[in-house]
PDB file of C-alpha atoms in Angstrom:
ATOM      1  CA  MET F   1      14.758  30.626   3.472  1.00  0.00           C
ATOM      2  CA  ASP F   2      10.724  30.209   2.784  1.00  0.00           C
ATOM      3  CA  GLY F   3       8.497  32.432   4.047  1.00  0.00           C
ATOM      4  CA  ALA F   4       5.882  30.996   6.530  1.00  0.00           C
ATOM      5  CA  SER F   5       2.896  28.923   4.958  1.00  0.00           C
ATOM      6  CA  ASN F   6      -0.345  31.228   4.212  1.00  0.00           C
ATOM      7  CA  GLY F   7       1.331  34.046   5.019  1.00  0.00           C
ATOM      8  CA  GLY F   8       1.632  33.147   8.902  1.00  0.00           C
ATOM      9  CA  MET F   9      -2.123  32.077   9.135  1.00  0.00           C
ATOM     10  CA  LEU F  10      -3.698  29.336  10.498  1.00  0.00           C
ATOM     11  CA  TYR F  11      -7.013  27.695   8.955  1.00  0.00           C
ATOM     12  CA  HIS F  12      -9.508  26.454  10.872  1.00  0.00           C
ATOM     13  CA  GLU F  13     -13.201  25.345  11.075  1.00  0.00           C
ATOM     14  CA  VAL F  14     -15.892  25.243  13.522  1.00  0.00           C
ATOM     15  CA  GLN F  15     -17.801  22.114  13.865  1.00  0.00           C
ATOM     16  CA  GLU F  16     -21.297  21.957  11.620  1.00  0.00           C
ATOM     17  CA  SER F  17     -23.465  19.670  12.337  1.00  0.00           C
ATOM     18  CA  LYS F  18     -21.675  16.178  11.829  1.00  0.00           C
ATOM     19  CA  LEU F  19     -18.852  17.714   9.109  1.00  0.00           C
ATOM     20  CA  CYS F  20     -16.046  16.759  11.532  1.00  0.00           C
ATOM     21  CA  ALA F  21     -14.297  15.030   8.883  1.00  0.00           C
ATOM     22  CA  VAL F  22     -14.866  17.856   6.423  1.00  0.00           C
ATOM     23  CA  HIS F  23     -13.195  20.241   8.898  1.00  0.00           C
ATOM     24  CA  CYS F  24     -10.233  17.740   9.835  1.00  0.00           C
ATOM     25  CA  VAL F  25      -9.304  17.465   5.673  1.00  0.00           C
ATOM     26  CA  ASN F  26      -9.218  20.746   5.403  1.00  0.00           C
ATOM     27  CA  THR F  27      -7.328  21.817   8.525  1.00  0.00           C
ATOM     28  CA  VAL F  28      -4.869  19.065   7.417  1.00  0.00           C
ATOM     29  CA  LEU F  29      -4.577  20.894   3.828  1.00  0.00           C
ATOM     30  CA  GLN F  30      -4.771  24.302   5.744  1.00  0.00           C
ATOM     31  CA  GLY F  31      -7.764  25.939   3.638  1.00  0.00           C
ATOM     32  CA  PRO F  32     -11.192  25.410   2.382  1.00  0.00           C
ATOM     33  CA  PHE F  33     -10.397  22.626  -0.352  1.00  0.00           C
ATOM     34  CA  PHE F  34     -13.357  20.117   0.080  1.00  0.00           C
ATOM     35  CA  SER F  35     -17.276  20.136   0.737  1.00  0.00           C
ATOM     36  CA  GLU F  36     -19.325  17.788   1.978  1.00  0.00           C
ATOM     37  CA  PHE F  37     -20.690  17.437  -0.979  1.00  0.00           C
ATOM     38  CA  ASP F  38     -16.578  16.860  -2.414  1.00  0.00           C
ATOM     39  CA  LEU F  39     -16.254  14.212   0.135  1.00  0.00           C
ATOM     40  CA  ALA F  40     -20.137  12.698  -0.389  1.00  0.00           C
ATOM     41  CA  ALA F  41     -19.206  12.190  -4.495  1.00  0.00           C
ATOM     42  CA  LEU F  42     -15.792  10.539  -3.432  1.00  0.00           C
ATOM     43  CA  ALA F  43     -18.043   8.469  -0.860  1.00  0.00           C
ATOM     44  CA  SER F  44     -19.841   7.255  -3.758  1.00  0.00           C
ATOM     45  CA  ASP F  45     -17.268   6.171  -5.961  1.00  0.00           C
ATOM     46  CA  LEU F  46     -15.845   4.100  -3.364  1.00  0.00           C
ATOM     47  CA  ASP F  47     -18.906   2.428  -2.598  1.00  0.00           C
ATOM     48  CA  LEU F  48     -19.438   1.983  -6.065  1.00  0.00           C
ATOM     49  CA  ARG F  49     -15.677   0.209  -6.518  1.00  0.00           C
ATOM     50  CA  GLU F  50     -16.234  -1.850  -3.477  1.00  0.00           C
ATOM     51  CA  ARG F  51     -18.899  -2.979  -4.722  1.00  0.00           C
ATOM     52  CA  GLN F  52     -18.076  -4.342  -8.356  1.00  0.00           C
ATOM     53  CA  MET F  53     -15.038  -5.912  -6.454  1.00  0.00           C
ATOM     54  CA  MET F  54     -17.553  -7.969  -4.354  1.00  0.00           C
ATOM     55  CA  LEU F  55     -19.656  -8.847  -7.407  1.00  0.00           C
ATOM     56  CA  GLU F  56     -16.243  -9.390  -9.273  1.00  0.00           C
ATOM     57  CA  GLY F  57     -15.059 -11.908  -6.049  1.00  0.00           C
ATOM     58  CA  THR F  58     -18.543 -13.911  -6.384  1.00  0.00           C
ATOM     59  CA  ASP F  59     -18.563 -14.190 -10.062  1.00  0.00           C
ATOM     60  CA  GLY F  60     -18.542 -17.706 -11.489  1.00  0.00           C
ATOM     61  CA  GLY F  61     -18.582 -19.454  -7.812  1.00  0.00           C
ATOM     62  CA  GLY F  62     -21.290 -17.820  -6.071  1.00  0.00           C
ATOM     63  CA  ARG F  63     -24.349 -17.288  -8.452  1.00  0.00           C
ATOM     64  CA  GLY F  64     -27.714 -18.624  -7.356  1.00  0.00           C
ATOM     65  CA  GLU F  65     -30.853 -19.132  -9.475  1.00  0.00           C
ATOM     66  CA  GLY F  66     -31.264 -17.036 -12.331  1.00  0.00           C
ATOM     67  CA  GLY F  67     -27.842 -16.387 -12.335  1.00  0.00           C
ATOM     68  CA  VAL F  68     -28.121 -13.571  -9.854  1.00  0.00           C
ATOM     69  CA  SER F  69     -24.808 -13.282  -7.070  1.00  0.00           C
ATOM     70  CA  ALA F  70     -25.390 -14.531  -3.757  1.00  0.00           C
ATOM     71  CA  ALA F  71     -23.534 -11.467  -2.759  1.00  0.00           C
ATOM     72  CA  THR F  72     -26.701  -9.497  -3.457  1.00  0.00           C
ATOM     73  CA  ASP F  73     -28.314 -11.015  -0.566  1.00  0.00           C
ATOM     74  CA  GLY F  74     -25.977  -9.484   1.751  1.00  0.00           C
ATOM     75  CA  ASP F  75     -25.784  -6.097   3.278  1.00  0.00           C
ATOM     76  CA  PHE F  76     -23.065  -4.995   1.543  1.00  0.00           C
ATOM     77  CA  LEU F  77     -24.598  -4.835  -1.849  1.00  0.00           C
ATOM     78  CA  THR F  78     -27.557  -2.812  -0.548  1.00  0.00           C
ATOM     79  CA  GLN F  79     -27.999   0.912  -1.808  1.00  0.00           C
ATOM     80  CA  ASP F  80     -26.963   1.986   1.830  1.00  0.00           C
ATOM     81  CA  SER F  81     -23.632   3.920   1.209  1.00  0.00           C
ATOM     82  CA  HIS F  82     -20.731   2.171   3.437  1.00  0.00           C
ATOM     83  CA  ASN F  83     -18.563   5.183   3.476  1.00  0.00           C
ATOM     84  CA  VAL F  84     -20.716   7.823   4.318  1.00  0.00           C
ATOM     85  CA  SER F  85     -24.268   8.548   6.611  1.00  0.00           C
ATOM     86  CA  LEU F  86     -26.871  10.769   5.739  1.00  0.00           C
ATOM     87  CA  ASP F  87     -25.854  12.792   8.603  1.00  0.00           C
ATOM     88  CA  GLY F  88     -22.235  13.769   7.149  1.00  0.00           C
ATOM     89  CA  ASP F  89     -19.862  11.085   8.657  1.00  0.00           C
ATOM     90  CA  PHE F  90     -17.440   9.753   6.655  1.00  0.00           C
ATOM     91  CA  SER F  91     -14.985   6.549   6.613  1.00  0.00           C
ATOM     92  CA  ILE F  92     -11.438   7.074   6.979  1.00  0.00           C
ATOM     93  CA  GLN F  93     -11.193   5.382   2.979  1.00  0.00           C
ATOM     94  CA  VAL F  94     -12.783   8.942   1.985  1.00  0.00           C
ATOM     95  CA  LEU F  95     -10.336  10.910   3.930  1.00  0.00           C
ATOM     96  CA  GLU F  96      -7.906   8.864   2.701  1.00  0.00           C
ATOM     97  CA  LYS F  97      -9.105   9.757  -0.933  1.00  0.00           C
ATOM     98  CA  ALA F  98      -9.331  13.675  -0.419  1.00  0.00           C
ATOM     99  CA  LEU F  99      -5.430  13.628   0.569  1.00  0.00           C
ATOM    100  CA  GLN F 100      -4.420  11.660  -2.294  1.00  0.00           C
ATOM    101  CA  VAL F 101      -5.407  14.382  -4.523  1.00  0.00           C
ATOM    102  CA  TRP F 102      -3.172  16.490  -2.962  1.00  0.00           C
ATOM    103  CA  ASP F 103      -0.408  13.968  -3.145  1.00  0.00           C
ATOM    104  CA  LEU F 104      -0.576  12.541   0.663  1.00  0.00           C
ATOM    105  CA  GLN F 105      -0.918   9.551   2.256  1.00  0.00           C
ATOM    106  CA  VAL F 106      -2.512   8.530   5.254  1.00  0.00           C
ATOM    107  CA  ILE F 107      -0.828   5.472   7.550  1.00  0.00           C
ATOM    108  CA  PRO F 108      -1.951   4.186  10.767  1.00  0.00           C
ATOM    109  CA  LEU F 109      -0.115   5.072  13.463  1.00  0.00           C
ATOM    110  CA  ASN F 110       0.385   1.523  14.673  1.00  0.00           C
ATOM    111  CA  SER F 111       1.910  -0.067  11.439  1.00  0.00           C
ATOM    112  CA  PRO F 112       5.272  -0.532  10.587  1.00  0.00           C
ATOM    113  CA  ALA F 113       5.873   2.255   8.135  1.00  0.00           C
ATOM    114  CA  ALA F 114       4.850   4.691  11.053  1.00  0.00           C
ATOM    115  CA  GLU F 115       7.485   2.967  13.400  1.00  0.00           C
ATOM    116  CA  PRO F 116       9.908   6.237  13.791  1.00  0.00           C
ATOM    117  CA  ALA F 117       6.724   8.219  14.281  1.00  0.00           C
ATOM    118  CA  GLN F 118       5.896   6.305  17.665  1.00  0.00           C
ATOM    119  CA  PHE F 119       9.303   7.052  19.074  1.00  0.00           C
ATOM    120  CA  ASP F 120       9.568  10.834  17.302  1.00  0.00           C
ATOM    121  CA  PRO F 121       6.417  12.330  16.512  1.00  0.00           C
ATOM    122  CA  GLU F 122       7.796  15.574  15.944  1.00  0.00           C
ATOM    123  CA  SER F 123       9.253  14.403  13.122  1.00  0.00           C
ATOM    124  CA  GLU F 124       6.001  13.922  11.568  1.00  0.00           C
ATOM    125  CA  ASN F 125       3.834  16.878  10.114  1.00  0.00           C
ATOM    126  CA  ALA F 126       0.491  15.938  10.821  1.00  0.00           C
ATOM    127  CA  PHE F 127      -2.180  13.361  12.606  1.00  0.00           C
ATOM    128  CA  ILE F 128      -5.649  12.504  11.931  1.00  0.00           C
ATOM    129  CA  CYS F 129      -7.338  11.389  15.051  1.00  0.00           C
ATOM    130  CA  HIS F 130     -10.838   9.346  15.257  1.00  0.00           C
ATOM    131  CA  LEU F 131     -13.094   7.963  18.159  1.00  0.00           C
ATOM    132  CA  GLN F 132     -16.801   7.363  18.139  1.00  0.00           C
ATOM    133  CA  ASP F 133     -17.695   9.259  14.589  1.00  0.00           C
ATOM    134  CA  HIS F 134     -15.247  12.478  15.372  1.00  0.00           C
ATOM    135  CA  TRP F 135     -12.543  13.428  13.367  1.00  0.00           C
ATOM    136  CA  PHE F 136      -9.647  16.121  14.312  1.00  0.00           C
ATOM    137  CA  CYS F 137      -6.262  17.122  12.956  1.00  0.00           C
ATOM    138  CA  ILE F 138      -3.082  17.813  14.864  1.00  0.00           C
ATOM    139  CA  ARG F 139      -0.858  19.607  12.660  1.00  0.00           C
ATOM    140  CA  LYS F 140       2.595  21.236  12.397  1.00  0.00           C
ATOM    141  CA  VAL F 141       2.146  25.070  10.512  1.00  0.00           C
ATOM    142  CA  ASN F 142       5.040  27.010  10.700  1.00  0.00           C
ATOM    143  CA  GLY F 143       7.059  24.881  12.756  1.00  0.00           C
ATOM    144  CA  GLU F 144       4.344  24.959  15.726  1.00  0.00           C
ATOM    145  CA  TRP F 145       2.215  22.253  16.773  1.00  0.00           C
ATOM    146  CA  TYR F 146      -1.646  23.001  16.779  1.00  0.00           C
ATOM    147  CA  ASN F 147      -4.832  21.260  17.575  1.00  0.00           C
ATOM    148  CA  PHE F 148      -7.585  22.042  15.069  1.00  0.00           C
ATOM    149  CA  ASP F 149     -10.368  19.865  16.674  1.00  0.00           C
ATOM    150  CA  SER F 150     -13.328  21.574  15.300  1.00  0.00           C
ATOM    151  CA  LEU F 151     -15.291  21.843  18.746  1.00  0.00           C
ATOM    152  CA  TYR F 152     -12.459  24.244  19.783  1.00  0.00           C
ATOM    153  CA  ALA F 153     -13.382  28.160  18.666  1.00  0.00           C
ATOM    154  CA  ALA F 154      -9.752  28.698  17.271  1.00  0.00           C
ATOM    155  CA  PRO F 155      -6.513  26.473  16.965  1.00  0.00           C
ATOM    156  CA  GLN F 156      -5.078  25.199  20.148  1.00  0.00           C
ATOM    157  CA  GLN F 157      -0.967  25.635  20.524  1.00  0.00           C
ATOM    158  CA  LEU F 158       0.745  22.479  21.473  1.00  0.00           C
ATOM    159  CA  SER F 159       4.160  22.502  23.133  1.00  0.00           C
ATOM    160  CA  ARG F 160       6.314  20.112  20.980  1.00  0.00           C
ATOM    161  CA  PHE F 161       7.535  18.744  24.275  1.00  0.00           C
ATOM    162  CA  TYR F 162       3.882  17.542  24.981  1.00  0.00           C
ATOM    163  CA  LEU F 163       2.776  16.427  21.655  1.00  0.00           C
ATOM    164  CA  SER F 164       4.063  12.797  22.497  1.00  0.00           C
ATOM    165  CA  ALA F 165       1.961  12.727  25.830  1.00  0.00           C
ATOM    166  CA  TYR F 166      -0.984  13.914  24.108  1.00  0.00           C
ATOM    167  CA  LEU F 167      -0.712  11.219  21.539  1.00  0.00           C
ATOM    168  CA  ASP F 168      -0.021   8.662  23.990  1.00  0.00           C
ATOM    169  CA  SER F 169      -3.353   9.991  26.126  1.00  0.00           C
ATOM    170  CA  LEU F 170      -5.132   9.856  22.959  1.00  0.00           C
ATOM    171  CA  LYS F 171      -4.226   6.329  22.044  1.00  0.00           C
ATOM    172  CA  GLY F 172      -5.118   5.241  25.794  1.00  0.00           C
ATOM    173  CA  PHE F 173      -8.297   6.557  25.525  1.00  0.00           C
ATOM    174  CA  GLY F 174      -9.072   4.536  22.479  1.00  0.00           C
ATOM    175  CA  TRP F 175      -8.324   7.179  19.794  1.00  0.00           C
ATOM    176  CA  SER F 176      -7.123   5.747  16.542  1.00  0.00           C
ATOM    177  CA  ILE F 177      -4.349   7.989  14.813  1.00  0.00           C
ATOM    178  CA  PHE F 178      -3.321   8.228  11.432  1.00  0.00           C
ATOM    179  CA  ILE F 179       0.354   9.951  10.013  1.00  0.00           C
ATOM    180  CA  VAL F 180      -0.417  12.113   6.916  1.00  0.00           C
ATOM    181  CA  ARG F 181       2.918  12.470   5.175  1.00  0.00           C
ATOM    182  CA  GLY F 182       3.473  14.270   1.615  1.00  0.00           C
ATOM    183  CA  ASN F 183       4.044  17.544  -0.041  1.00  0.00           C
ATOM    184  CA  PHE F 184       1.690  19.620   1.816  1.00  0.00           C
ATOM    185  CA  PRO F 185       0.378  22.739  -0.147  1.00  0.00           C
ATOM    186  CA  ARG F 186       2.657  25.608   1.235  1.00  0.00           C
ATOM    187  CA  GLU F 187      -0.131  27.900   0.057  1.00  0.00           C
ATOM    188  CA  CYS F 188      -4.194  27.863  -0.308  1.00  0.00           C
ATOM    189  CA  PRO F 189      -4.872  28.445  -4.184  1.00  0.00           C
ATOM    190  CA  ILE F 190      -8.693  28.903  -3.369  1.00  0.00           C
ATOM    191  CA  SER F 191      -9.973  32.650  -2.583  1.00  0.00           C
ATOM    192  CA  SER F 192     -12.536  33.073  -0.322  1.00  0.00           C
ATOM    193  CA  ALA F 193     -15.267  33.348  -3.185  1.00  0.00           C
ATOM    194  CA  GLU F 194     -14.227  30.314  -4.504  1.00  0.00           C
ATOM    195  CA  ALA F 195     -14.364  27.769  -1.219  1.00  0.00           C
ATOM    196  CA  PRO F 196     -16.699  25.027  -1.589  1.00  0.00           C
ATOM    197  CA  SER F 197     -17.581  25.547   2.216  1.00  0.00           C
ATOM    198  CA  SER F 198     -17.892  28.482   4.275  1.00  0.00           C
ATOM    199  CA  TYR F 199     -16.788  26.966   7.772  1.00  0.00           C
ATOM    200  CA  GLY F 200     -13.453  28.176   8.350  1.00  0.00           C
ATOM    201  CA  GLN F 201     -11.889  31.171   9.229  1.00  0.00           C
ATOM    202  CA  TRP F 202      -8.156  32.444   8.989  1.00  0.00           C
ATOM    203  CA  PHE F 203      -6.272  33.180  12.420  1.00  0.00           C
ATOM    204  CA  SER F 204      -2.963  34.729  13.547  1.00  0.00           C
ATOM    205  CA  PRO F 205      -1.206  32.481  15.933  1.00  0.00           C
ATOM    206  CA  GLU F 206      -1.596  35.546  18.157  1.00  0.00           C
ATOM    207  CA  ASP F 207      -5.644  35.981  17.746  1.00  0.00           C
ATOM    208  CA  ALA F 208      -5.932  32.172  18.345  1.00  0.00           C
ATOM    209  CA  GLU F 209      -3.916  31.990  21.833  1.00  0.00           C
ATOM    210  CA  ARG F 210      -6.215  35.414  22.710  1.00  0.00           C
ATOM    211  CA  ILE F 211      -9.407  33.548  21.756  1.00  0.00           C
ATOM    212  CA  SER F 212      -8.006  29.935  23.640  1.00  0.00           C
ATOM    213  CA  LYS F 213      -7.474  31.736  26.451  1.00  0.00           C
ATOM    214  CA  SER F 214     -10.570  33.729  26.524  1.00  0.00           C
ATOM    215  CA  ARG F 215     -12.655  30.692  25.992  1.00  0.00           C
ATOM    216  CA  ASN F 216     -11.091  29.017  28.770  1.00  0.00           C
ATOM    217  CA  GLU F 217     -11.116  25.781  26.894  1.00  0.00           C
ATOM    218  CA  THR F 218      -9.785  22.462  28.117  1.00  0.00           C
ATOM    219  CA  TRP F 219      -8.744  19.456  26.428  1.00  0.00           C
ATOM    220  CA  ASP F 220     -11.571  16.424  27.030  1.00  0.00           C
ATOM    221  CA  PRO F 221     -10.615  13.449  24.890  1.00  0.00           C
ATOM    222  CA  VAL F 222     -13.954  11.513  26.175  1.00  0.00           C
ATOM    223  CA  GLY F 223     -16.607  14.838  26.731  1.00  0.00           C
ATOM    224  CA  ARG F 224     -15.820  16.808  23.782  1.00  0.00           C
ATOM    225  CA  ILE F 225     -17.242  13.606  21.607  1.00  0.00           C
ATOM    226  CA  ASP F 226     -20.464  13.616  23.667  1.00  0.00           C
ATOM    227  CA  GLN F 227     -20.748  17.517  23.243  1.00  0.00           C
ATOM    228  CA  THR F 228     -20.555  17.056  19.336  1.00  0.00           C
ATOM    229  CA  ASP F 229     -23.418  14.464  19.877  1.00  0.00           C
ATOM    230  CA  GLN F 230     -25.297  17.425  22.083  1.00  0.00           C
ATOM    231  CA  MET F 231     -24.524  19.696  19.048  1.00  0.00           C
ATOM    232  CA  VAL F 232     -25.666  17.842  16.324  1.00  0.00           C
ATOM    233  CA  SER F 233     -29.129  16.974  18.213  1.00  0.00           C
ATOM    234  CA  GLN F 234     -29.571  20.830  18.469  1.00  0.00           C
ATOM    235  CA  ILE F 235     -28.746  21.812  14.904  1.00  0.00           C
ATOM    236  CA  GLU F 236     -31.216  21.172  11.951  1.00  0.00           C
ATOM    237  CA  ASP F 237     -29.446  19.089   9.712  1.00  0.00           C
ATOM    238  CA  ALA F 238     -32.782  18.117   7.014  1.00  0.00           C
ATOM    239  CA  ASP F 239     -31.368  19.978   4.467  1.00  0.00           C
ATOM    240  CA  LEU F 240     -27.956  18.355   4.737  1.00  0.00           C
ATOM    241  CA  LYS F 241     -28.742  14.662   4.930  1.00  0.00           C
ATOM    242  CA  ALA F 242     -31.066  15.619   1.865  1.00  0.00           C
ATOM    243  CA  ALA F 243     -28.435  16.751   0.066  1.00  0.00           C
ATOM    244  CA  ILE F 244     -25.913  14.231   0.870  1.00  0.00           C
ATOM    245  CA  ALA F 245     -28.539  11.476  -0.080  1.00  0.00           C
ATOM    246  CA  ALA F 246     -29.255  13.214  -3.489  1.00  0.00           C
ATOM    247  CA  SER F 247     -25.580  13.414  -3.994  1.00  0.00           C
ATOM    248  CA  LEU F 248     -25.167   9.699  -3.325  1.00  0.00           C
ATOM    249  CA  MET F 249     -28.227   8.809  -5.526  1.00  0.00           C
ATOM    250  CA  ASP F 250     -26.728  11.081  -8.376  1.00  0.00           C
ATOM    251  CA  ALA F 251     -23.440  10.140  -8.302  1.00  0.00           C
ATOM    252  CA  GLY F 252     -22.202   7.412 -10.707  1.00  0.00           C
ATOM    253  CA  PRO F 253     -18.861   5.960 -12.237  1.00  0.00           C
ATOM    254  CA  SER F 254     -18.022   8.724 -14.237  1.00  0.00           C
ATOM    255  CA  LYS F 255     -17.287  10.744 -11.025  1.00  0.00           C
ATOM    256  CA  PRO F 256     -13.510  12.233 -11.380  1.00  0.00           C
ATOM    257  CA  ASP F 257     -11.270  11.133  -8.635  1.00  0.00           C
ATOM    258  CA  ALA F 258     -10.458  14.892  -8.123  1.00  0.00           C
ATOM    259  CA  PRO F 259     -13.251  17.233  -6.642  1.00  0.00           C
ATOM    260  CA  SER F 260     -14.500  20.381  -7.804  1.00  0.00           C
ATOM    261  CA  VAL F 261     -11.435  22.663  -6.546  1.00  0.00           C
ATOM    262  CA  SER F 262      -8.774  24.689  -7.858  1.00  0.00           C
ATOM    263  CA  SER F 263      -6.029  22.813  -9.495  1.00  0.00           C
ATOM    264  CA  LYS F 264      -2.634  22.694  -7.670  1.00  0.00           C
ATOM    265  CA  ASP F 265      -1.093  24.476 -10.606  1.00  0.00           C
ATOM    266  CA  GLU F 266      -2.785  27.482 -10.167  1.00  0.00           C
ATOM    267  CA  SER F 267      -1.345  30.705  -8.998  1.00  0.00           C
ATOM    268  CA  PRO F 268      -1.665  31.035  -5.074  1.00  0.00           C
ATOM    269  CA  ASN F 269      -4.211  33.444  -3.896  1.00  0.00           C
ATOM    270  CA  ASN F 270      -2.589  35.124  -0.987  1.00  0.00           C
ATOM    271  CA  GLU F 271      -5.716  37.184   0.013  1.00  0.00           C
ATOM    272  CA  GLN F 272      -6.509  35.423   3.267  1.00  0.00           C
ATOM    273  CA  LYS F 273      -9.830  36.067   5.563  1.00  0.00           C
ATOM    274  CA  LYS F 274      -9.036  36.777   9.088  1.00  0.00           C
TER     275      LYS F 274
END
């Protein structure tokens, strides 16, 4: 019988600025696999490809005087990114691209391909949830379900019998929900020294439960978003905005698909930080 993933530990990241998309991706993967700069590079690559597709779509039929495409007059072909904002909010396309690096697929819960999960969510392994620029994941780890919302101090365990009602509540409040499918990494191959971000912490299930109870944190599907906005307004994020802007300017068509993280083929590093 296979042992527990990551030695039975839970990986969780606490909210930093508006980097909930980074936290969401990393908790899906259960390790510090991506930084905001990795996702910004992916966003820049997506922007470039989308602009090229728009230009190719108008080539020959949408050119105005001087041979300039009429599409360049639209907002889409401006220099602003459509996949990342300067304060660190990323699009679902960026999250999809990041998870594809690890052979994982993102599927909308309301799509025909996800129909079995609508009746039996317990058969899945991970969900991504989004509302008002906030992302978080619900993930099955070692047979138990946890809410890895970065606004919580630690992962919160969900009863498998409550999972369906929990997802229905999210949908009722207008959250978009996506399934993540594929072969999830069983071990984090990245040591603490190699981690591209430093927002995370490893918890035993017992420590996670103790911290959650001591904080007396309760789930509020709308109020949590307001807390995010208040938190961001209190955080000095000028350096983050400047760094992401620089990353977007520096990124070009030669950007690799995979961020600068350790290869999946490397031997796992089992030393975990608690």
